[in-house]
CSV table of C-alpha atoms in Angstrom, one decimal:
chain,number,residue,atom,x,y,z
A,27,MET,CA,19.3,38.2,-34.1
A,28,THR,CA,23.0,38.0,-34.1
A,29,SER,CA,24.9,37.5,-31.0
A,30,LEU,CA,27.3,39.9,-29.1
A,31,SER,CA,30.7,40.2,-31.0
A,32,ALA,CA,33.9,41.1,-29.2
A,33,LYS,CA,33.5,44.6,-29.9
A,34,ASP,CA,30.1,44.4,-28.5
A,35,LYS,CA,31.1,43.4,-25.9
A,36,ASN,CA,34.4,45.4,-24.9
A,37,THR,CA,32.3,48.9,-25.8
A,38,VAL,CA,29.2,47.3,-23.3
A,39,LYS,CA,31.9,47.2,-20.5
A,40,ALA,CA,33.7,50.2,-21.0
A,41,PHE,CA,30.4,52.3,-21.1
A,42,TRP,CA,28.7,50.3,-18.2
A,43,ALA,CA,31.7,51.0,-16.0
A,44,LYS,CA,30.9,54.9,-16.3
A,45,VAL,CA,27.2,53.4,-14.3
A,46,ALA,CA,29.8,52.3,-11.1
A,47,GLY,CA,28.1,55.0,-8.2
A,48,LYS,CA,24.7,55.9,-10.1
A,49,GLU,CA,23.0,52.9,-10.6
A,50,GLU,CA,20.3,53.8,-7.9
A,51,GLN,CA,19.8,56.8,-9.3
A,52,ILE,CA,19.6,55.1,-12.7
A,53,GLY,CA,17.4,51.9,-12.0
A,54,CYS,CA,14.6,53.9,-10.2
A,55,ASP,CA,14.8,56.2,-13.2
A,56,ALA,CA,14.2,53.4,-15.2
A,57,VAL,CA,11.8,51.9,-13.5
A,58,SER,CA,9.8,54.9,-13.0
A,59,ARG,CA,9.8,55.5,-16.5
A,60,MET,CA,8.4,52.1,-17.1
A,61,LEU,CA,5.6,52.0,-15.6
A,62,THR,CA,4.7,56.3,-16.6
A,63,VAL,CA,5.0,55.7,-20.0
A,64,TYR,CA,4.0,51.9,-20.3
A,65,PRO,CA,1.0,52.1,-18.0
A,66,GLN,CA,0.4,48.2,-19.2
A,67,THR,CA,3.7,47.4,-16.7
A,68,LYS,CA,1.9,48.4,-13.5
A,69,THR,CA,-0.2,44.9,-13.6
A,70,TYR,CA,2.6,43.3,-12.8
A,71,PHE,CA,3.1,45.4,-9.4
A,72,SER,CA,0.1,45.9,-8.0
A,73,HIS,CA,1.1,44.2,-4.8
A,74,TRP,CA,3.0,47.6,-4.3
A,75,LYS,CA,2.1,50.4,-2.2
A,76,ASP,CA,3.3,53.0,-4.1
A,77,LEU,CA,3.7,52.7,-8.1
A,78,SER,CA,4.5,56.5,-8.3
A,79,PRO,CA,7.8,57.9,-10.0
A,80,GLY,CA,10.8,57.1,-7.3
A,81,SER,CA,8.9,55.7,-4.5
A,82,ALA,CA,10.5,53.5,-2.5
A,83,PRO,CA,9.7,50.4,-4.2
A,84,VAL,CA,10.2,51.7,-7.4
A,85,LYS,CA,13.5,52.7,-5.9
A,86,LYS,CA,14.3,49.2,-4.8
A,87,HIS,CA,13.6,47.5,-7.7
A,88,GLY,CA,15.7,49.4,-9.7
A,89,ALA,CA,18.2,48.3,-7.5
A,90,THR,CA,17.1,45.5,-8.1
A,91,VAL,CA,17.3,45.4,-12.0
A,92,MET,CA,20.7,47.3,-12.0
A,93,ALA,CA,22.3,44.5,-9.9
A,94,ALA,CA,21.5,42.1,-12.1
A,95,VAL,CA,22.6,43.9,-15.5
A,96,THR,CA,25.5,44.6,-13.7
A,97,ASP,CA,26.4,41.0,-12.9
A,98,ALA,CA,25.4,40.3,-16.6
A,99,VAL,CA,28.0,42.4,-17.8
A,100,SER,CA,30.3,40.8,-15.6
A,101,LYS,CA,29.5,37.3,-17.1
A,102,ILE,CA,28.5,38.7,-20.8
A,103,ASP,CA,30.2,35.7,-22.5
A,104,ASP,CA,27.7,33.0,-21.1
A,105,LEU,CA,24.6,34.9,-20.7
A,106,THR,CA,22.4,32.4,-20.6
A,107,GLY,CA,24.2,30.4,-17.9
A,108,ALA,CA,24.7,33.7,-15.3
A,109,LEU,CA,20.6,34.5,-16.2
A,110,LEU,CA,19.4,31.2,-15.6
A,111,SER,CA,18.0,31.4,-12.3
A,112,LEU,CA,16.4,34.8,-13.5
A,113,SER,CA,14.9,33.0,-16.1
A,114,GLU,CA,13.2,30.4,-14.0
A,115,LEU,CA,12.1,33.1,-11.8
A,116,HIS,CA,10.3,35.3,-14.2
A,117,ALA,CA,9.0,32.4,-16.3
A,118,PHE,CA,7.5,30.3,-13.3
A,119,THR,CA,6.8,32.6,-10.5
A,120,LEU,CA,6.4,36.2,-11.7
A,121,ARG,CA,4.9,34.7,-15.6
A,122,VAL,CA,5.8,38.4,-16.6
A,123,ASP,CA,5.0,38.5,-20.5
A,124,PRO,CA,8.8,38.5,-22.6
A,125,ALA,CA,7.3,41.4,-24.5
A,126,ASN,CA,8.4,43.6,-20.7
A,127,PHE,CA,11.8,42.9,-21.1
A,128,LYS,CA,12.0,45.5,-24.2
A,129,VAL,CA,9.7,47.9,-22.7
A,130,LEU,CA,12.0,48.0,-19.8
A,131,ALA,CA,15.0,48.0,-22.0
A,132,HIS,CA,14.1,51.1,-24.1
A,133,ASN,CA,13.3,53.1,-21.0
A,134,LEU,CA,17.2,51.8,-19.5
A,135,LEU,CA,18.5,53.1,-22.7
A,136,VAL,CA,16.4,56.6,-22.3
A,137,VAL,CA,17.7,57.0,-19.1
A,138,LEU,CA,21.2,56.4,-20.2
A,139,ALA,CA,21.0,59.1,-23.0
A,140,THR,CA,19.9,61.6,-19.8
A,141,VAL,CA,22.7,61.1,-17.8
A,142,PHE,CA,25.6,60.1,-20.6
A,143,PRO,CA,24.4,62.5,-23.2
A,144,ASN,CA,27.9,62.9,-24.8
A,145,ASP,CA,29.3,58.9,-24.0
A,146,PHE,CA,25.9,57.1,-25.4
A,147,THR,CA,26.9,57.4,-29.0
A,148,PRO,CA,25.3,55.5,-31.7
A,149,GLU,CA,28.1,53.0,-31.5
A,150,VAL,CA,27.5,52.7,-27.7
A,151,HIS,CA,23.6,53.0,-28.3
A,152,VAL,CA,23.8,49.8,-30.9
A,153,ALA,CA,26.2,47.6,-28.5
A,154,MET,CA,23.8,48.5,-25.5
A,155,ASP,CA,20.6,47.5,-27.2
A,156,LYS,CA,22.5,44.0,-28.6
A,157,PHE,CA,23.3,43.2,-25.3
A,158,LEU,CA,19.9,44.0,-23.9
A,159,ALA,CA,18.4,42.2,-26.2
A,160,ALA,CA,20.6,39.5,-25.1
A,161,VAL,CA,19.7,39.7,-21.8
A,162,ALA,CA,15.9,39.5,-22.3
A,163,ARG,CA,16.8,36.4,-24.8
A,164,ALA,CA,18.4,34.6,-22.0
A,165,LEU,CA,15.9,35.7,-19.2
A,166,SER,CA,13.0,34.4,-21.9
A,167,GLU,CA,14.9,30.9,-21.6
A,168,LYS,CA,13.0,28.8,-18.9
A,169,TYR,CA,9.7,29.9,-20.8
A,170,ARG,CA,8.7,27.1,-23.0
B,23,MET,CA,-8.7,60.6,-34.0
B,24,VAL,CA,-6.6,60.9,-31.0
B,25,LYS,CA,-7.4,63.1,-28.0
B,26,TRP,CA,-4.9,66.1,-26.5
B,27,THR,CA,-5.1,67.5,-22.8
B,28,GLU,CA,-4.3,71.0,-23.3
B,29,LEU,CA,-1.0,69.8,-20.9
B,30,GLU,CA,-0.1,67.3,-23.7
B,31,ARG,CA,-0.1,70.2,-26.2
B,32,SER,CA,1.8,72.4,-24.1
B,33,THR,CA,4.4,69.7,-23.4
B,34,VAL,CA,5.1,68.2,-27.2
B,35,LYS,CA,5.2,72.0,-28.2
B,36,ALA,CA,8.0,72.9,-25.0
B,37,ILE,CA,9.8,69.5,-26.2
B,38,TRP,CA,9.8,70.1,-30.3
B,39,GLU,CA,10.8,74.4,-29.3
B,40,LYS,CA,14.2,72.4,-28.0
B,41,VAL,CA,14.8,70.8,-31.0
B,42,ASP,CA,16.9,72.7,-34.0
B,43,ILE,CA,16.1,70.6,-36.7
B,44,ASP,CA,19.7,71.2,-38.5
B,45,GLU,CA,21.2,70.1,-35.1
B,46,ILE,CA,19.0,67.1,-34.9
B,47,GLY,CA,17.6,66.2,-37.7
B,48,PRO,CA,21.2,64.4,-38.9
B,49,GLN,CA,21.8,63.1,-35.5
B,50,ILE,CA,18.9,61.1,-35.4
B,51,TRP,CA,19.1,60.0,-38.9
B,52,ALA,CA,22.2,58.7,-38.5
B,53,ARG,CA,21.2,56.9,-35.1
B,54,VAL,CA,18.7,54.9,-36.8
B,55,LEU,CA,21.0,53.7,-39.7
B,56,ILE,CA,24.0,53.0,-37.2
B,57,VAL,CA,21.4,51.1,-34.3
B,58,TYR,CA,19.3,49.5,-36.9
B,59,PRO,CA,21.4,48.9,-39.8
B,60,TRP,CA,18.4,47.1,-41.9
B,61,THR,CA,17.3,50.2,-42.4
B,62,GLU,CA,19.2,50.9,-45.1
B,63,ARG,CA,17.6,49.1,-47.3
B,64,TYR,CA,16.2,52.0,-48.4
B,65,PHE,CA,19.1,54.3,-49.2
B,66,GLY,CA,20.4,52.9,-51.7
B,67,SER,CA,21.4,55.6,-53.4
B,68,PHE,CA,23.1,57.3,-50.5
B,69,GLY,CA,26.8,56.5,-51.2
B,70,ASP,CA,29.0,55.1,-48.8
B,71,LEU,CA,27.0,53.8,-45.8
B,72,PHE,CA,29.9,51.2,-44.8
B,73,THR,CA,30.8,52.2,-41.8
B,74,ILE,CA,29.5,54.4,-38.8
B,75,THR,CA,31.9,56.9,-39.2
B,76,ALA,CA,30.8,57.1,-43.0
B,77,ILE,CA,26.8,56.8,-41.7
B,78,LEU,CA,28.1,60.1,-39.6
B,79,LYS,CA,29.5,62.1,-42.0
B,80,ASN,CA,27.3,61.7,-44.9
B,81,ASP,CA,25.8,64.3,-46.1
B,82,LYS,CA,22.5,62.8,-48.0
B,83,VAL,CA,22.2,61.2,-44.3
B,84,ALA,CA,22.2,64.7,-42.6
B,85,ALA,CA,19.7,66.1,-45.6
B,86,HIS,CA,17.4,63.7,-45.0
B,87,GLY,CA,17.2,64.1,-41.3
B,88,LYS,CA,16.6,67.8,-41.3
B,89,VAL,CA,13.4,66.5,-44.4
B,90,VAL,CA,12.3,63.9,-41.6
B,91,LEU,CA,12.3,66.3,-38.9
B,92,LYS,CA,10.4,68.9,-41.5
B,93,ALA,CA,7.3,66.4,-41.4
B,94,LEU,CA,7.2,66.2,-37.8
B,95,ASP,CA,6.6,70.2,-37.2
B,96,LYS,CA,3.7,69.4,-39.3
B,97,ALA,CA,2.5,66.4,-36.7
B,98,VAL,CA,3.1,69.4,-34.4
B,99,ASN,CA,1.0,71.8,-35.5
B,100,ASN,CA,-1.6,69.7,-36.8
B,101,MET,CA,-2.5,67.1,-34.0
B,102,ASP,CA,-5.9,67.1,-34.6
B,103,ASN,CA,-5.4,66.4,-37.5
B,104,MET,CA,-2.3,63.9,-38.2
B,105,LYS,CA,-4.2,61.3,-40.2
B,106,ARG,CA,-4.8,63.6,-43.0
B,107,THR,CA,-1.9,65.7,-42.3
B,108,TYR,CA,0.1,62.4,-43.0
B,109,ALA,CA,-2.2,60.8,-45.8
B,110,ASP,CA,0.1,61.4,-48.9
B,111,LEU,CA,3.5,60.9,-47.1
B,112,SER,CA,1.9,57.3,-46.0
B,113,GLN,CA,0.5,56.6,-49.4
B,114,LEU,CA,3.8,57.8,-51.2
B,115,HIS,CA,6.3,55.4,-47.9
B,116,PHE,CA,3.8,52.3,-48.9
B,117,GLN,CA,3.2,52.4,-52.6
B,118,LYS,CA,6.5,54.4,-53.7
B,119,LEU,CA,9.0,53.8,-51.5
B,120,GLU,CA,8.1,50.7,-50.0
B,121,VAL,CA,8.8,51.1,-46.5
B,122,ASP,CA,8.2,48.3,-43.8
B,123,PRO,CA,6.3,50.5,-41.2
B,124,ASP,CA,7.9,49.0,-38.3
B,125,SER,CA,10.9,51.2,-39.4
B,126,PHE,CA,8.4,53.9,-38.7
B,127,ARG,CA,8.5,52.5,-34.6
B,128,LEU,CA,12.2,52.1,-34.8
B,129,LEU,CA,12.7,56.1,-35.6
B,130,ALA,CA,10.1,56.9,-32.9
B,131,ASP,CA,12.4,55.2,-30.2
B,132,CYS,CA,16.0,56.6,-32.2
B,133,ILE,CA,14.0,60.4,-32.0
B,134,THR,CA,12.9,60.4,-28.3
B,135,ILE,CA,16.6,58.7,-27.6
B,136,THR,CA,18.5,61.5,-29.1
B,137,ILE,CA,16.1,64.1,-27.7
B,138,ALA,CA,16.9,62.5,-24.4
B,139,CYS,CA,20.4,63.3,-25.0
B,140,LYS,CA,19.9,66.3,-25.6
B,141,LEU,CA,17.1,67.4,-22.4
B,142,LYS,CA,18.4,65.0,-20.3
B,143,SER,CA,16.4,64.8,-17.1
B,144,ALA,CA,14.2,68.2,-18.2
B,145,LEU,CA,12.7,64.9,-20.1
B,146,SER,CA,10.9,63.7,-17.6
B,147,PRO,CA,8.7,60.5,-17.0
B,148,GLN,CA,5.9,62.3,-18.1
B,149,SER,CA,7.1,64.3,-20.9
B,150,GLN,CA,8.0,61.4,-21.8
B,151,ALA,CA,5.0,59.4,-22.2
B,152,ILE,CA,3.4,62.5,-23.6
B,153,TRP,CA,6.3,63.0,-26.5
B,154,GLN,CA,6.4,58.8,-27.2
B,155,LYS,CA,2.0,59.0,-27.2
B,156,PHE,CA,2.6,61.9,-29.8
B,157,LEU,CA,5.5,59.9,-32.1
B,158,TYR,CA,3.3,56.8,-31.6
B,159,ALA,CA,0.2,59.1,-33.2
B,160,VAL,CA,2.8,60.3,-35.7
B,161,VAL,CA,3.7,56.7,-36.9
B,162,ASP,CA,-0.4,55.5,-36.6
B,163,ALA,CA,-1.1,58.2,-39.5
B,164,MET,CA,1.8,57.2,-41.7
B,165,SER,CA,1.1,53.7,-41.3
B,166,SER,CA,-2.7,54.4,-42.5
B,167,GLN,CA,-2.2,54.1,-46.3
B,168,TYR,CA,-1.2,50.6,-46.0
B,169,ARG,CA,-3.4,48.3,-46.7
């Protein structure tokens, strides 16, 4: 897979600026959709009391994920460095199969399409898809 | 054979009713070529696909989007018979067009995202789950003759 061009990075930063203020809503919706559309992902959250769309643990986790993505956008020139400790967490403690990063990414893209139907153009879509794939790669760094 | 509940059938039909093939078809096809540029390998005869602007303006891209959505309409109306409905198309894509069936998955995801732009929050998580179950059944049917 190719790395992010300067154009990709600028597109991602410009689009992500629009997300400001909507992180909670978007994060909650993305995690809700992931659990609903890909029920196999529920296996990682059996410790939650309530896995239904919009529940408290779902909302909280959505916010956590979005904060990490926002941070990654601000450190887009060194994603491996930026995501080092998160990679260790996912690799050694959470042991999430990295295939699931793609699943969450897809659902995040769907939510972005619903919230920003006019801004989520094909150009923004491809830049965001590449960016989330790069985030997934950085998150997978410490796995083996 | 995939089993469909009444809720799933009505959800798929309700989503499909909101899709204007002439409007959405071209958008979906442009999105596939822009987001997954390697799919351009199958469209050497389409002319200029070198820039995003060219793809968005290309008449053959737009026309092909409509062709594909018209074929999807067959699936909506034959949910219990998808493998048989798509047997010939699957053969065609395998033997003659030599399309990697992974492309069908990429197309399915672009269809979902384009429809998400159109329906916005009306595409609830539950509707998305049902819609994706439907699309993956289509992908399966389209892959069925690859052997």
